Every structure is written in structure tokens, then in C-alpha cells.
PDB file of C-alpha atoms in Angstrom:
ATOM      1  CA  GLN A   1    -138.581-180.825  87.456  1.00  0.00           C
ATOM      2  CA  VAL A   2    -141.992-181.614  88.869  1.00  0.00           C
ATOM      3  CA  GLN A   3    -145.136-182.168  86.835  1.00  0.00           C
ATOM      4  CA  LEU A   4    -148.578-181.607  88.321  1.00  0.00           C
ATOM      5  CA  VAL A   5    -151.761-182.924  86.715  1.00  0.00           C
ATOM      6  CA  GLU A   6    -155.144-181.870  88.055  1.00  0.00           C
ATOM      7  CA  SER A   7    -158.515-183.503  87.610  1.00  0.00           C
ATOM      8  CA  GLY A   8    -162.004-183.279  89.043  1.00  0.00           C
ATOM      9  CA  GLY A   9    -163.306-179.866  88.060  1.00  0.00           C
ATOM     10  CA  GLY A  10    -166.709-179.307  86.547  1.00  0.00           C
ATOM     11  CA  LEU A  11    -170.111-177.690  86.851  1.00  0.00           C
ATOM     12  CA  VAL A  12    -172.121-178.058  90.028  1.00  0.00           C
ATOM     13  CA  GLN A  13    -175.107-176.350  91.605  1.00  0.00           C
ATOM     14  CA  ALA A  14    -174.752-174.191  94.680  1.00  0.00           C
ATOM     15  CA  GLY A  15    -174.625-176.354  97.781  1.00  0.00           C
ATOM     16  CA  GLY A  16    -173.064-179.241  95.895  1.00  0.00           C
ATOM     17  CA  SER A  17    -169.669-180.874  96.194  1.00  0.00           C
ATOM     18  CA  LEU A  18    -166.644-181.575  94.049  1.00  0.00           C
ATOM     19  CA  ARG A  19    -163.295-183.220  94.698  1.00  0.00           C
ATOM     20  CA  LEU A  20    -160.164-182.063  92.943  1.00  0.00           C
ATOM     21  CA  SER A  21    -157.090-184.250  92.607  1.00  0.00           C
ATOM     22  CA  CYS A  22    -153.527-183.329  91.746  1.00  0.00           C
ATOM     23  CA  ALA A  23    -150.960-185.998  90.949  1.00  0.00           C
ATOM     24  CA  ALA A  24    -147.286-185.103  91.104  1.00  0.00           C
ATOM     25  CA  SER A  25    -144.543-186.798  89.117  1.00  0.00           C
ATOM     26  CA  GLY A  26    -140.903-186.178  88.334  1.00  0.00           C
ATOM     27  CA  SER A  27    -138.537-184.970  91.063  1.00  0.00           C
ATOM     28  CA  ILE A  28    -141.145-185.456  93.751  1.00  0.00           C
ATOM     29  CA  PHE A  29    -138.544-186.077  96.439  1.00  0.00           C
ATOM     30  CA  SER A  30    -137.984-182.317  96.409  1.00  0.00           C
ATOM     31  CA  ILE A  31    -141.590-181.483  97.252  1.00  0.00           C
ATOM     32  CA  ASN A  32    -142.708-180.638 100.780  1.00  0.00           C
ATOM     33  CA  ALA A  33    -145.627-178.297 100.323  1.00  0.00           C
ATOM     34  CA  MET A  34    -148.601-178.718  98.022  1.00  0.00           C
ATOM     35  CA  GLY A  35    -151.724-176.693  97.697  1.00  0.00           C
ATOM     36  CA  TRP A  36    -154.445-175.145  95.611  1.00  0.00           C
ATOM     37  CA  TYR A  37    -154.751-171.637  94.286  1.00  0.00           C
ATOM     38  CA  ARG A  38    -157.701-170.257  92.354  1.00  0.00           C
ATOM     39  CA  GLN A  39    -158.290-167.377  90.014  1.00  0.00           C
ATOM     40  CA  ALA A  40    -161.686-165.976  89.169  1.00  0.00           C
ATOM     41  CA  PRO A  41    -162.256-163.696  86.155  1.00  0.00           C
ATOM     42  CA  GLY A  42    -160.951-160.217  86.854  1.00  0.00           C
ATOM     43  CA  LYS A  43    -159.451-161.209  90.195  1.00  0.00           C
ATOM     44  CA  GLN A  44    -155.995-162.042  91.446  1.00  0.00           C
ATOM     45  CA  ARG A  45    -154.921-165.586  92.036  1.00  0.00           C
ATOM     46  CA  GLU A  46    -155.445-166.522  95.690  1.00  0.00           C
ATOM     47  CA  LEU A  47    -154.448-169.360  97.969  1.00  0.00           C
ATOM     48  CA  VAL A  48    -157.306-171.715  98.782  1.00  0.00           C
ATOM     49  CA  ALA A  49    -155.596-174.384 100.875  1.00  0.00           C
ATOM     50  CA  ALA A  50    -152.161-175.858 101.472  1.00  0.00           C
ATOM     51  CA  ILE A  51    -150.678-178.901 103.135  1.00  0.00           C
ATOM     52  CA  THR A  52    -147.163-180.003 104.016  1.00  0.00           C
ATOM     53  CA  SER A  53    -145.775-183.510 103.800  1.00  0.00           C
ATOM     54  CA  GLY A  54    -146.239-183.704 107.563  1.00  0.00           C
ATOM     55  CA  GLY A  55    -149.918-182.837 107.302  1.00  0.00           C
ATOM     56  CA  THR A  56    -149.945-179.216 108.457  1.00  0.00           C
ATOM     57  CA  THR A  57    -152.757-177.375 106.703  1.00  0.00           C
ATOM     58  CA  ASN A  58    -153.699-173.795 105.893  1.00  0.00           C
ATOM     59  CA  TYR A  59    -156.999-172.516 104.543  1.00  0.00           C
ATOM     60  CA  ALA A  60    -158.327-169.257 103.198  1.00  0.00           C
ATOM     61  CA  ASP A  61    -160.936-167.817 105.560  1.00  0.00           C
ATOM     62  CA  SER A  62    -163.516-167.964 102.798  1.00  0.00           C
ATOM     63  CA  VAL A  63    -163.336-171.766 102.563  1.00  0.00           C
ATOM     64  CA  LYS A  64    -162.784-172.799 106.186  1.00  0.00           C
ATOM     65  CA  GLY A  65    -165.360-175.338 107.282  1.00  0.00           C
ATOM     66  CA  ARG A  66    -166.344-176.116 103.680  1.00  0.00           C
ATOM     67  CA  PHE A  67    -163.142-177.306 101.973  1.00  0.00           C
ATOM     68  CA  THR A  68    -160.725-179.983 103.145  1.00  0.00           C
ATOM     69  CA  ILE A  69    -157.256-180.547 101.769  1.00  0.00           C
ATOM     70  CA  SER A  70    -155.606-183.927 102.152  1.00  0.00           C
ATOM     71  CA  ARG A  71    -152.574-185.690 100.821  1.00  0.00           C
ATOM     72  CA  ASP A  72    -151.577-189.237 100.008  1.00  0.00           C
ATOM     73  CA  ASN A  73    -147.792-189.232 100.110  1.00  0.00           C
ATOM     74  CA  ALA A  74    -147.586-192.795  98.807  1.00  0.00           C
ATOM     75  CA  LYS A  75    -149.479-191.742  95.675  1.00  0.00           C
ATOM     76  CA  ASN A  76    -147.898-188.288  95.482  1.00  0.00           C
ATOM     77  CA  THR A  77    -151.390-186.867  95.228  1.00  0.00           C
ATOM     78  CA  VAL A  78    -153.147-184.002  96.936  1.00  0.00           C
ATOM     79  CA  TYR A  79    -156.927-183.666  97.109  1.00  0.00           C
ATOM     80  CA  LEU A  80    -159.316-180.805  97.688  1.00  0.00           C
ATOM     81  CA  GLN A  81    -162.755-181.825  98.877  1.00  0.00           C
ATOM     82  CA  MET A  82    -165.114-178.920  98.299  1.00  0.00           C
ATOM     83  CA  ASN A  83    -168.511-178.997 100.008  1.00  0.00           C
ATOM     84  CA  SER A  84    -171.303-176.445 100.271  1.00  0.00           C
ATOM     85  CA  LEU A  85    -170.048-174.776  97.129  1.00  0.00           C
ATOM     86  CA  LYS A  86    -171.088-171.206  96.420  1.00  0.00           C
ATOM     87  CA  PRO A  87    -171.205-169.264  93.149  1.00  0.00           C
ATOM     88  CA  GLU A  88    -168.288-167.179  94.405  1.00  0.00           C
ATOM     89  CA  ASP A  89    -166.158-170.334  94.412  1.00  0.00           C
ATOM     90  CA  THR A  90    -166.291-170.295  90.622  1.00  0.00           C
ATOM     91  CA  ALA A  91    -162.728-170.060  89.340  1.00  0.00           C
ATOM     92  CA  VAL A  92    -159.903-171.914  87.690  1.00  0.00           C
ATOM     93  CA  TYR A  93    -158.211-173.986  90.371  1.00  0.00           C
ATOM     94  CA  TYR A  94    -154.488-174.579  90.108  1.00  0.00           C
ATOM     95  CA  CYS A  95    -152.402-177.147  91.902  1.00  0.00           C
ATOM     96  CA  ASN A  96    -149.179-175.704  93.287  1.00  0.00           C
ATOM     97  CA  ALA A  97    -146.112-177.300  94.830  1.00  0.00           C
ATOM     98  CA  ASP A  98    -142.787-176.278  96.245  1.00  0.00           C
ATOM     99  CA  ARG A  99    -139.808-177.594  98.138  1.00  0.00           C
ATOM    100  CA  TRP A 100    -140.559-175.311 101.067  1.00  0.00           C
ATOM    101  CA  SER A 101    -143.937-173.566 101.239  1.00  0.00           C
ATOM    102  CA  VAL A 102    -146.836-172.442  99.080  1.00  0.00           C
ATOM    103  CA  VAL A 103    -148.505-170.259 101.704  1.00  0.00           C
ATOM    104  CA  ALA A 104    -146.656-166.947 101.837  1.00  0.00           C
ATOM    105  CA  ASP A 105    -145.986-167.058  98.107  1.00  0.00           C
ATOM    106  CA  PRO A 106    -146.874-169.531  95.384  1.00  0.00           C
ATOM    107  CA  GLY A 107    -144.455-172.385  94.891  1.00  0.00           C
ATOM    108  CA  ASP A 108    -142.322-173.080  91.869  1.00  0.00           C
ATOM    109  CA  TYR A 109    -144.501-175.713  90.220  1.00  0.00           C
ATOM    110  CA  TRP A 110    -147.959-175.317  88.726  1.00  0.00           C
ATOM    111  CA  GLY A 111    -150.552-177.560  87.206  1.00  0.00           C
ATOM    112  CA  GLN A 112    -152.496-176.589  84.101  1.00  0.00           C
ATOM    113  CA  GLY A 113    -155.612-175.614  86.016  1.00  0.00           C
ATOM    114  CA  THR A 114    -159.100-177.047  86.190  1.00  0.00           C
ATOM    115  CA  GLN A 115    -162.334-175.068  85.889  1.00  0.00           C
ATOM    116  CA  VAL A 116    -164.853-175.138  88.713  1.00  0.00           C
ATOM    117  CA  THR A 117    -168.196-173.507  87.984  1.00  0.00           C
ATOM    118  CA  VAL A 118    -170.907-173.200  90.619  1.00  0.00           C
ATOM    119  CA  SER A 119    -174.333-172.204  89.391  1.00  0.00           C
ATOM    120  CA  SER A 120    -176.848-170.422  91.571  1.00  0.00           C
TER     121      SER A 120
END
């Protein structure tokens, strides 16, 4: 089993920045892909960004150029730097991990979620 613990959410004004962190523990040797999904009220959960252990990244079109995903394999931690935040970025952000990929479909492991609220 893999446990994921997120931190770093909060309330920020439009145009501001936040950094989310997700620390993995447990059977981390089985993890290749990590990423972030988000779910806004009344909307489906969507992929925000993903990264493999080798550093290959994927981003949703809506966040390209504003968000950066990174990973510290030594610390088993993935980060999401969010700049130029918009009110439409408001959502619960979930860390996600899998042995193979989190892009086409969500991976097997989920964090508890962290709220990001962007005020206009």
C-alpha cells in the first residue's frame, strides 16, 4: 500500500501563488507516476498535471504556463507550483499515484485532498 499526504492548500487572491506538496510513504518502490487531480463543485475530477519518476510531465491545457509539477525522488515528494491563479482554479486538489501512469486514467492511490480557493 501507498499513503499520500498533501499539504499547502489555502485561500489566495487572483494572480497569487500557492505550492502544493504530496509526500508518499509505504510501498513507494512500486510508484512510477505521480500527479494532481482537482475537482470543483458540480464538476468532474480532472487531471491537472502529472510526472513520471524519469521527469516526463503532462499538463492540462488550462494550466500550461502557470503551473509547474516537480518531483524529489529522494524525498518521495511531488510538488505543484501554481502561479497566476484564477478563480476557476478553485477546487479540491488530490494527489494521485500509480505504478504505471496517472494520465489516461487516475492511478490507484489517492491523497485526502486539499482545498484551494482563489478569490476574485
